[in-house]
PDB file of C-alpha atoms in Angstrom:
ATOM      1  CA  UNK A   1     -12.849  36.507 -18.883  1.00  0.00           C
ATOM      2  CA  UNK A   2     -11.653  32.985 -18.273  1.00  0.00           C
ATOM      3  CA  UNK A   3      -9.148  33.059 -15.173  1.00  0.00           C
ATOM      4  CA  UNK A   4      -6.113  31.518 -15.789  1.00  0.00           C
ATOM      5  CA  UNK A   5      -4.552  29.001 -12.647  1.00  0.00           C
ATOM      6  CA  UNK A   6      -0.861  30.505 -11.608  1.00  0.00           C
ATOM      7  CA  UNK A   7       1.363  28.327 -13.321  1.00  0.00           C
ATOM      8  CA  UNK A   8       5.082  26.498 -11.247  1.00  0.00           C
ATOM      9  CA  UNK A   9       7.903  24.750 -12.546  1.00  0.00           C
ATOM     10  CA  UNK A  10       9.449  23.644  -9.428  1.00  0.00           C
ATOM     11  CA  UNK A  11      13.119  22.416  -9.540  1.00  0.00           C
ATOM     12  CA  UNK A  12      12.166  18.781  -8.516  1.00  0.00           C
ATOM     13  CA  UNK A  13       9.395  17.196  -7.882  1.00  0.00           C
ATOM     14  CA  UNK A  14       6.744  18.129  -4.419  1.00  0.00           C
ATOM     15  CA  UNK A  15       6.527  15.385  -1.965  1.00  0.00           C
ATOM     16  CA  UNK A  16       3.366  14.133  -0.690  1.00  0.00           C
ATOM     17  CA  UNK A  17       1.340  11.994   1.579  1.00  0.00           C
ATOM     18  CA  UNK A  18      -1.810   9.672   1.053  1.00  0.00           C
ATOM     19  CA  UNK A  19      -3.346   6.227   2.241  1.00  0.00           C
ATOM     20  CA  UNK A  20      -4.179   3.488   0.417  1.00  0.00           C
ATOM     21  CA  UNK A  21      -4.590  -0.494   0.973  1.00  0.00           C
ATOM     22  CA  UNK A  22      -2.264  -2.501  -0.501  1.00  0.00           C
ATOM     23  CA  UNK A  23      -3.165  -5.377  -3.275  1.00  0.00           C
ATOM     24  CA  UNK A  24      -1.890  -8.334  -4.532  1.00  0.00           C
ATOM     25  CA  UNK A  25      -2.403  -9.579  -7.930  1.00  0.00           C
ATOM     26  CA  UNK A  26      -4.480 -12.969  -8.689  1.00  0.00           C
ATOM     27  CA  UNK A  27      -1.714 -15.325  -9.893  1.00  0.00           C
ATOM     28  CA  UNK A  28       0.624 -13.533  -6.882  1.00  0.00           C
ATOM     29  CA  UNK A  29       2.761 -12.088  -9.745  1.00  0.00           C
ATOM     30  CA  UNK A  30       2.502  -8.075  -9.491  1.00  0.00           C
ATOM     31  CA  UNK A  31       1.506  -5.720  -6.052  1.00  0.00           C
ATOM     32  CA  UNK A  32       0.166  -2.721  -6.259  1.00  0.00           C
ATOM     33  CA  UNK A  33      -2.147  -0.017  -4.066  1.00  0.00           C
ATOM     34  CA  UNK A  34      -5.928   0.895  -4.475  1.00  0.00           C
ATOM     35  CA  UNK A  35      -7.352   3.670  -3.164  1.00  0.00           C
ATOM     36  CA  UNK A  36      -9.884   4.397  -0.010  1.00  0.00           C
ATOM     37  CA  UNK A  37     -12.212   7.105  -1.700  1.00  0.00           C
ATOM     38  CA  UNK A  38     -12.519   8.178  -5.486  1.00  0.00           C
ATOM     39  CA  UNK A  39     -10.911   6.153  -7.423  1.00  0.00           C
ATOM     40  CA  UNK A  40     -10.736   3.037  -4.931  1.00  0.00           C
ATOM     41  CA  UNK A  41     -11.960   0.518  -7.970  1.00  0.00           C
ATOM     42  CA  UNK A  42      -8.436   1.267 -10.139  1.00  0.00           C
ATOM     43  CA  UNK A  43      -5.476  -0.368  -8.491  1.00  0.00           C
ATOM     44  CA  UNK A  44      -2.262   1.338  -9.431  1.00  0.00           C
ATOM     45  CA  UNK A  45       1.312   0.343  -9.309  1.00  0.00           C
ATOM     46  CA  UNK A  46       4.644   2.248  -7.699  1.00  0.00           C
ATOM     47  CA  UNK A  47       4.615   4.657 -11.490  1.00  0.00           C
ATOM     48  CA  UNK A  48       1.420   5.012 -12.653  1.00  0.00           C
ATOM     49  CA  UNK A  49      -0.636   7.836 -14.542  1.00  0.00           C
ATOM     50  CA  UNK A  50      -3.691   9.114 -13.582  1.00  0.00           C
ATOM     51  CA  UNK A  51      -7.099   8.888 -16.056  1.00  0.00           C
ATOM     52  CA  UNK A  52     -10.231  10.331 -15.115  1.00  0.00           C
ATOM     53  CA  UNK A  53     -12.542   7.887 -13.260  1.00  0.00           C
ATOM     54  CA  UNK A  54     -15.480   8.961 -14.605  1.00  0.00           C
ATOM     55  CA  UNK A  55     -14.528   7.546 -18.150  1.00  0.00           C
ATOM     56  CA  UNK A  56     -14.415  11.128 -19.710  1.00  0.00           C
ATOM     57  CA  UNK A  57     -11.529  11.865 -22.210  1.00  0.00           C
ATOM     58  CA  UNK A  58     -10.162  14.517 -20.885  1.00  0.00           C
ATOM     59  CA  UNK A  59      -6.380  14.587 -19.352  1.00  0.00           C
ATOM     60  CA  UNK A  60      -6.125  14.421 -15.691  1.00  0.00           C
ATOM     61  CA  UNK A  61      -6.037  16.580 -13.277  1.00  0.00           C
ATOM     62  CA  UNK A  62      -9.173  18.556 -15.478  1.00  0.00           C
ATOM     63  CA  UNK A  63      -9.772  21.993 -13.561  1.00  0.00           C
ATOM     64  CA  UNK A  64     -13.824  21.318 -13.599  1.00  0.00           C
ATOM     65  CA  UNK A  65     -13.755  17.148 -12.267  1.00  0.00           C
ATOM     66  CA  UNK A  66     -12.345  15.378  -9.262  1.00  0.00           C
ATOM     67  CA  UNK A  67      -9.804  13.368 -11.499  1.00  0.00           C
ATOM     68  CA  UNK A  68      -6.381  12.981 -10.797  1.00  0.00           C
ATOM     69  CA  UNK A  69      -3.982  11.457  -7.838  1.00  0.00           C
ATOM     70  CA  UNK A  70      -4.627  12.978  -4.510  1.00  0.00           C
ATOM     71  CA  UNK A  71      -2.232  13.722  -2.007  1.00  0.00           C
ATOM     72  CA  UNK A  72      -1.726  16.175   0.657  1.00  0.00           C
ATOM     73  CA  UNK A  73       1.187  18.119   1.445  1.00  0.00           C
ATOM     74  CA  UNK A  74       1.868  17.328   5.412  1.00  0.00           C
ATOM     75  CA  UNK A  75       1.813  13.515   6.316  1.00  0.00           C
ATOM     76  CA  UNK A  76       1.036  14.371  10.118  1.00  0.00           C
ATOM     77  CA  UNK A  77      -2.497  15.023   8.274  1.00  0.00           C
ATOM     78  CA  UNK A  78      -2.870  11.677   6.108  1.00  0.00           C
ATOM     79  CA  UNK A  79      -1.307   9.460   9.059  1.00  0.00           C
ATOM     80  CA  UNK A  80      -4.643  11.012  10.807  1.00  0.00           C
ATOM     81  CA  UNK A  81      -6.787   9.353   8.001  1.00  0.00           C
ATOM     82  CA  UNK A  82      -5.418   5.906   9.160  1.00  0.00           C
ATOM     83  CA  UNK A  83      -7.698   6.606  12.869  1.00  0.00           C
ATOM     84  CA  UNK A  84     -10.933   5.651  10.869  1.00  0.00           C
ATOM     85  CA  UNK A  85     -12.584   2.428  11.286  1.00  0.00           C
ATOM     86  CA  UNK A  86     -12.550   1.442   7.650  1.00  0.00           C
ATOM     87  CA  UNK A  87      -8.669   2.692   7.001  1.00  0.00           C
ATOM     88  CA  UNK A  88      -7.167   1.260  10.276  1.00  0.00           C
ATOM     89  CA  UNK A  89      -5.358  -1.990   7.587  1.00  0.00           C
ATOM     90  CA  UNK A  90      -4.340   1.243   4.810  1.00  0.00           C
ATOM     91  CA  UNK A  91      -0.825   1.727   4.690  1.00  0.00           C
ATOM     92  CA  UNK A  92       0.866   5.420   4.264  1.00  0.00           C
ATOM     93  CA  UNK A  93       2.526   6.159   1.159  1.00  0.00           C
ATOM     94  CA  UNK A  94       5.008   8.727   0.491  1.00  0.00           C
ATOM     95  CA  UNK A  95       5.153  10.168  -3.491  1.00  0.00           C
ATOM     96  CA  UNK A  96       6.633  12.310  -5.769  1.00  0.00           C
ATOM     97  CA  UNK A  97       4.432  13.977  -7.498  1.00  0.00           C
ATOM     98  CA  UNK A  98       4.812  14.025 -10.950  1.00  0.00           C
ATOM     99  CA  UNK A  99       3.679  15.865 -14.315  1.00  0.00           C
ATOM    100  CA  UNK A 100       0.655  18.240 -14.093  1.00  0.00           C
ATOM    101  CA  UNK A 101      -0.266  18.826 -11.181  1.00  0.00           C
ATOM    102  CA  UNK A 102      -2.890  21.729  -9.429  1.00  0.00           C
ATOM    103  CA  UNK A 103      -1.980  22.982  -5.625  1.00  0.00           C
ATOM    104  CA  UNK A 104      -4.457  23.526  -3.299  1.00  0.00           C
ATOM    105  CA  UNK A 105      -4.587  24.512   0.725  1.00  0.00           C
ATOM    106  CA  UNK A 106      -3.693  21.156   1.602  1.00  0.00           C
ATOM    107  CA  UNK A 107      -2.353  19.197  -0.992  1.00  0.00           C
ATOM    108  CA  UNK A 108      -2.308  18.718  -4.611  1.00  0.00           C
ATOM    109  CA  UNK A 109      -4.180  16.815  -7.548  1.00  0.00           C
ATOM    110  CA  UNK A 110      -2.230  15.414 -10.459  1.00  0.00           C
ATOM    111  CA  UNK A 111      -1.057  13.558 -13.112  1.00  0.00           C
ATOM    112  CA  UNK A 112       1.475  11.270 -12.719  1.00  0.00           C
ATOM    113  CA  UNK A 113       3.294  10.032  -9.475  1.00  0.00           C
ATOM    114  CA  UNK A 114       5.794   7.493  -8.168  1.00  0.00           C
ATOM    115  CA  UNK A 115       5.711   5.975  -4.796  1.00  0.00           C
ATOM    116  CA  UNK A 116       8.800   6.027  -2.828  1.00  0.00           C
ATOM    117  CA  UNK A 117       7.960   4.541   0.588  1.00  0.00           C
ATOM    118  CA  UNK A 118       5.068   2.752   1.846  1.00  0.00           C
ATOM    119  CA  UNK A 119       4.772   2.697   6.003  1.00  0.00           C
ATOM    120  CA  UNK A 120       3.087  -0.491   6.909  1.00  0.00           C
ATOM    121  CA  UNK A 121       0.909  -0.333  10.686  1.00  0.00           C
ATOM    122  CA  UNK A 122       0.406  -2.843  13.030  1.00  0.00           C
ATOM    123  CA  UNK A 123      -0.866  -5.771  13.241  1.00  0.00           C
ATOM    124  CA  UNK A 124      -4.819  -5.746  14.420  1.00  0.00           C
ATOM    125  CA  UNK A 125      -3.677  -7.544  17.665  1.00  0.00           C
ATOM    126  CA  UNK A 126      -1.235  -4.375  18.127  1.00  0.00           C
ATOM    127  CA  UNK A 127       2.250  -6.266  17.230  1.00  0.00           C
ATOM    128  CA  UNK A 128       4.576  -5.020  14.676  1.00  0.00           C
ATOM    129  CA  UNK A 129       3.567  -6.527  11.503  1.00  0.00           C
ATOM    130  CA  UNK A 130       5.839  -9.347   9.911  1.00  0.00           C
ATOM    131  CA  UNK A 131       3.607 -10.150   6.416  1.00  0.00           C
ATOM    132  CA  UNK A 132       1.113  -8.557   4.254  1.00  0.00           C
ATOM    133  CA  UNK A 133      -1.990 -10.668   4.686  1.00  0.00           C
ATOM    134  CA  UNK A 134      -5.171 -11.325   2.531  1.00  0.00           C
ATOM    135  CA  UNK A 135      -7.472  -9.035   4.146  1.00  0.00           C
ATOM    136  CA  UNK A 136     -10.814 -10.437   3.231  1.00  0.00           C
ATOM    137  CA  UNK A 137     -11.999  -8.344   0.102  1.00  0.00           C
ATOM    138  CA  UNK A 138     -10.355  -7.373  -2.902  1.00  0.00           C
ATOM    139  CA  UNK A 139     -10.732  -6.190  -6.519  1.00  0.00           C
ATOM    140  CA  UNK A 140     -11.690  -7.877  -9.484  1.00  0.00           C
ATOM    141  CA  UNK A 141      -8.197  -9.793 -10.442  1.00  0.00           C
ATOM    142  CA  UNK A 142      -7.035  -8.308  -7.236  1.00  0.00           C
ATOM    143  CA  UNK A 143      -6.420  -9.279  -3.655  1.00  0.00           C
ATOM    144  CA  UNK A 144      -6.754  -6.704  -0.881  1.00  0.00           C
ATOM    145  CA  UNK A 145      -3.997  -7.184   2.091  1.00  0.00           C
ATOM    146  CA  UNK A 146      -3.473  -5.999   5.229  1.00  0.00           C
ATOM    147  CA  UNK A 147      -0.940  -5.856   7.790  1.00  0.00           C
ATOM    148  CA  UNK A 148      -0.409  -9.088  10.299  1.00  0.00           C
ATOM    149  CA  UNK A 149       2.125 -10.934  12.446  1.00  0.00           C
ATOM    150  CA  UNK A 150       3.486 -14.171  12.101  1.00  0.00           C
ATOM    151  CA  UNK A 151       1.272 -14.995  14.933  1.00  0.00           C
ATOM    152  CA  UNK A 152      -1.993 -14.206  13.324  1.00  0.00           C
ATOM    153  CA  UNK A 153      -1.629 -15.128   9.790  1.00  0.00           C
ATOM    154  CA  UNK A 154      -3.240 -18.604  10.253  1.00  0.00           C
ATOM    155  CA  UNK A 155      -2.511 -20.209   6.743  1.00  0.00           C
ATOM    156  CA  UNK A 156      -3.922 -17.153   4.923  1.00  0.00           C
ATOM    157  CA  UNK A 157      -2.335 -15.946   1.292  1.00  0.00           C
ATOM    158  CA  UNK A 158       0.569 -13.411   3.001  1.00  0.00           C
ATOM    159  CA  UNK A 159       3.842 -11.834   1.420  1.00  0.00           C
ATOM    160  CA  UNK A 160       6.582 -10.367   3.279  1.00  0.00           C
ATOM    161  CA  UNK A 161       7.250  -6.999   3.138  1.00  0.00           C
ATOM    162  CA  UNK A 162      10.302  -7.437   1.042  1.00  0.00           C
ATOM    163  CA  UNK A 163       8.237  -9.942  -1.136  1.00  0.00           C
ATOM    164  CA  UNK A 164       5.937  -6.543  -1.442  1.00  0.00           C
ATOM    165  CA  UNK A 165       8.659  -4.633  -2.283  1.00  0.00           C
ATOM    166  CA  UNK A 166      10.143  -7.093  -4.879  1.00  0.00           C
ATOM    167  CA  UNK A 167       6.698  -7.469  -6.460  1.00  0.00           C
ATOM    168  CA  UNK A 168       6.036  -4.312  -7.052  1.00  0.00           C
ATOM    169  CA  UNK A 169       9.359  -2.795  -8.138  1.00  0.00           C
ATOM    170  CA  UNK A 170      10.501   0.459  -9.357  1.00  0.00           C
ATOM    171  CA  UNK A 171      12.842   0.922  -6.644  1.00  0.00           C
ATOM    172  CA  UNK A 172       9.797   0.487  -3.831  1.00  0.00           C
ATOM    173  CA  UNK A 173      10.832   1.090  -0.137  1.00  0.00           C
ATOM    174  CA  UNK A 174       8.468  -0.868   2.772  1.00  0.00           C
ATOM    175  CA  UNK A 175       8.755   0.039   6.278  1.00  0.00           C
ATOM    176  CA  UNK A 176       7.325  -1.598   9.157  1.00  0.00           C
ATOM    177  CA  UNK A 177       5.644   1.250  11.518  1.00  0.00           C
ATOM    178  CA  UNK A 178       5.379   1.068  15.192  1.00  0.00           C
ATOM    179  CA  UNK A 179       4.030  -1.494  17.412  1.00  0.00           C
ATOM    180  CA  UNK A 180       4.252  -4.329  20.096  1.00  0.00           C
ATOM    181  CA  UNK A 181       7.555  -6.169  19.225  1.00  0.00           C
ATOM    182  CA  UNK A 182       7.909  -9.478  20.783  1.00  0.00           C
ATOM    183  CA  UNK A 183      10.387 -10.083  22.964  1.00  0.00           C
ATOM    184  CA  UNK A 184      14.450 -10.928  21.603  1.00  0.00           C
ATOM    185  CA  UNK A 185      13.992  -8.376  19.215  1.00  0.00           C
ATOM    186  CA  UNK A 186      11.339  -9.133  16.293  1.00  0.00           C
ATOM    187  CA  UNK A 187      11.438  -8.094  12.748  1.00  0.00           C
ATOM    188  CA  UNK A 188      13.762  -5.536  11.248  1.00  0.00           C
ATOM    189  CA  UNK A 189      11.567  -1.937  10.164  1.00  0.00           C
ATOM    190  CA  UNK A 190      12.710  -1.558   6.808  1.00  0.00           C
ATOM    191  CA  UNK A 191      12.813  -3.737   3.903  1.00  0.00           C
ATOM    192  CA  UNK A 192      13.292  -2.177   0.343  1.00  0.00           C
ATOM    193  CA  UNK A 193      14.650  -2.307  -3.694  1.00  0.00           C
ATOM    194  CA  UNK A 194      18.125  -4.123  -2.241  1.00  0.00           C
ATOM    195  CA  UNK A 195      15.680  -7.175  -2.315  1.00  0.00           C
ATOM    196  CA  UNK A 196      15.429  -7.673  -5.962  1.00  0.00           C
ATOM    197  CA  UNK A 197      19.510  -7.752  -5.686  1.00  0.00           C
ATOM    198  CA  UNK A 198      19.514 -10.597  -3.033  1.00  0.00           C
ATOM    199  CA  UNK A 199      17.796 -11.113   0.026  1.00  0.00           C
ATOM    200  CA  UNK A 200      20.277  -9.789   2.707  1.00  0.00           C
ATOM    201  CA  UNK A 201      19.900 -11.178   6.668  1.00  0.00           C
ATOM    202  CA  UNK A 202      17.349  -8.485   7.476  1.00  0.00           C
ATOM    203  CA  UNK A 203      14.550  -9.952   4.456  1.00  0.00           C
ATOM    204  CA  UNK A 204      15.757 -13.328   5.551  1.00  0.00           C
ATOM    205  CA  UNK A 205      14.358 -13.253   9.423  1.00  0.00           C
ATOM    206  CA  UNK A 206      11.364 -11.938   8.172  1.00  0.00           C
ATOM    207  CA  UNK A 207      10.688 -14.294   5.438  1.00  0.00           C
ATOM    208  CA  UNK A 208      12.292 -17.196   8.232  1.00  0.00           C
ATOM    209  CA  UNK A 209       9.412 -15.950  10.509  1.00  0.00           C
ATOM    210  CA  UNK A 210       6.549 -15.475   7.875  1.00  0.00           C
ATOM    211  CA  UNK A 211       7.469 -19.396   7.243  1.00  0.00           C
ATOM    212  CA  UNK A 212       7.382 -20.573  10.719  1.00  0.00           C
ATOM    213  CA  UNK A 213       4.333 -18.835  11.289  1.00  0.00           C
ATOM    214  CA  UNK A 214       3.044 -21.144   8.600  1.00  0.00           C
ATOM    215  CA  UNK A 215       4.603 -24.380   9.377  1.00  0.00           C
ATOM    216  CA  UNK A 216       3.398 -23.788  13.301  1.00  0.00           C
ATOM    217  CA  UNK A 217      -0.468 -23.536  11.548  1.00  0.00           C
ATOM    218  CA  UNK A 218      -0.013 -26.413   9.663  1.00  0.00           C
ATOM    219  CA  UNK A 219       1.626 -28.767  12.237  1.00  0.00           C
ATOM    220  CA  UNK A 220      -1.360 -27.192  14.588  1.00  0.00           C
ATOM    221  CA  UNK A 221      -4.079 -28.630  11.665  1.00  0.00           C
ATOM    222  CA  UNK A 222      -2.270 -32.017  11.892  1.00  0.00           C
ATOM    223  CA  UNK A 223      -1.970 -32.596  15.125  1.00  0.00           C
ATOM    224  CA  UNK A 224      -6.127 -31.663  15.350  1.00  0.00           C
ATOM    225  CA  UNK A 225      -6.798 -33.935  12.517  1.00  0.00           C
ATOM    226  CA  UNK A 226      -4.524 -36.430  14.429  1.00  0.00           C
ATOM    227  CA  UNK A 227      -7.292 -36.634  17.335  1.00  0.00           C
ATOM    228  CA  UNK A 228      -9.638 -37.993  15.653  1.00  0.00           C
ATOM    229  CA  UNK A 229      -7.750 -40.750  14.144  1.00  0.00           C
ATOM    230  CA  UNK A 230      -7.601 -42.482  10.277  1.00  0.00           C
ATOM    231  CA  UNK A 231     -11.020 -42.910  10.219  1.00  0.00           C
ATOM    232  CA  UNK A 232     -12.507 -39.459  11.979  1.00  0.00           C
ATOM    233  CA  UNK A 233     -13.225 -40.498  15.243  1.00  0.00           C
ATOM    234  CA  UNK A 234     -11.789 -39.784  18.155  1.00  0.00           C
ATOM    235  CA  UNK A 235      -8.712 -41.452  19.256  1.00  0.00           C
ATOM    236  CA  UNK A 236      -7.953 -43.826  22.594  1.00  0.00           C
TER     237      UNK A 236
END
């Protein structure tokens, strides 16, 4: 006798938690989020739908395979995920999940899902991150970032977090998440879908810092190049 899975039709949809590192398109045009364990090699946007990874033609979440979205119900338990060496730059997402789905003990697999909120950490130097940076890996067509201060981006590819947030659309929310913040203040925590409207003074400090982060590096590049003079050797 074939056992039949308990079947829910829940007034709106469950709320979930997960990790994963966020991703920046080659030509800089679209953002997005790739995963940290299964299905890590298939970046997804803020609505996407799930397929099975395993190239298999059956609809996702299948009862017998791992396919599917992953999340789990309490987000005390996937903000522990972020203590690992290799997930320390992951950001936390928040989602609705969305179509089929199947429940287990801690969380649930399925279908479908739109992120609402993505929590951004600290920078590695422990201050409260003001850009998404390249992180040094990506995915084919696909540019891993991580989180970084104005302070430590040193001239690499970065977007703000309301740049993130405009990128990637579908009503997106980014929130910076606790850290060092440097004194008179610092960034504001939250950027989010009012972006693609207008940047408001909030979005404009941090994209006025993520700039003068870059114009310190670059005046810092000139004024080495300046001692060694026109012809590359040192000057006086």
């Amino acid at each position: 006798m074939r056992l039949r899975l308990p079947e829910e039709r829940p007034t709106e949809p469950p709320t979930g938690y997960k990790i994963a590192h966020p991703v920046l398109s080659q030509d800089g045009a679209r953002a997005g989020f790739t995963g940290v364990s299964l299905g890590g090699a298939l970046p997804y946007g803020v609505l996407a739908d799930a397929s099975c990874v395993y190239g298999l033609r059956h609809r996702a979440p299948h009862r017998r395979c791992d396919c599917g979205f992953h999340c789990v119900h309490d987000r005390t338990t996937a903000e522990a995920l972020l203590c690992t060496a290799e997930h320390r730059t992951a950001v936390l997402l928040e989602v609705s999940v969305l179509g089929r789905y199947i429940r287990f003990e801690r969380g649930f697999r399925y279908a479908r899902q739109r992120v609402r909120t993505a929590t951004v950490g600290p920078c590695a130097c422990g201050a409260v991150a003001a850009a998404l940076a390249d992180a040094g890996w990506g995915r084919p067509g696909w540019c891993a970032l991580a989180p970084s201060c104005a302070g430590c981006l040193r001239g690499r590819t970065s977007v703000s977090p309301a740049g993130f947030a405009r990128l990637a659309g579908e009503g997106l929310r980014v929130v910076a998440g606790d850290g060092l913040r440097p004194a008179g203040g610092g960034l504001p925590p939250v950027v989010g879908p009012g972006a693609t409207e207008g940047l408001g003074v909030p979005e404009l400090v941090a994209e006025a810092a993520l700039l003068q982060a870059r114009l310190d590096w670059f005046q810092s590049q000139l004024a080495r190049l300046g001692e060694h003079g026109p012809g590359g050797g040192p000057q006086g």
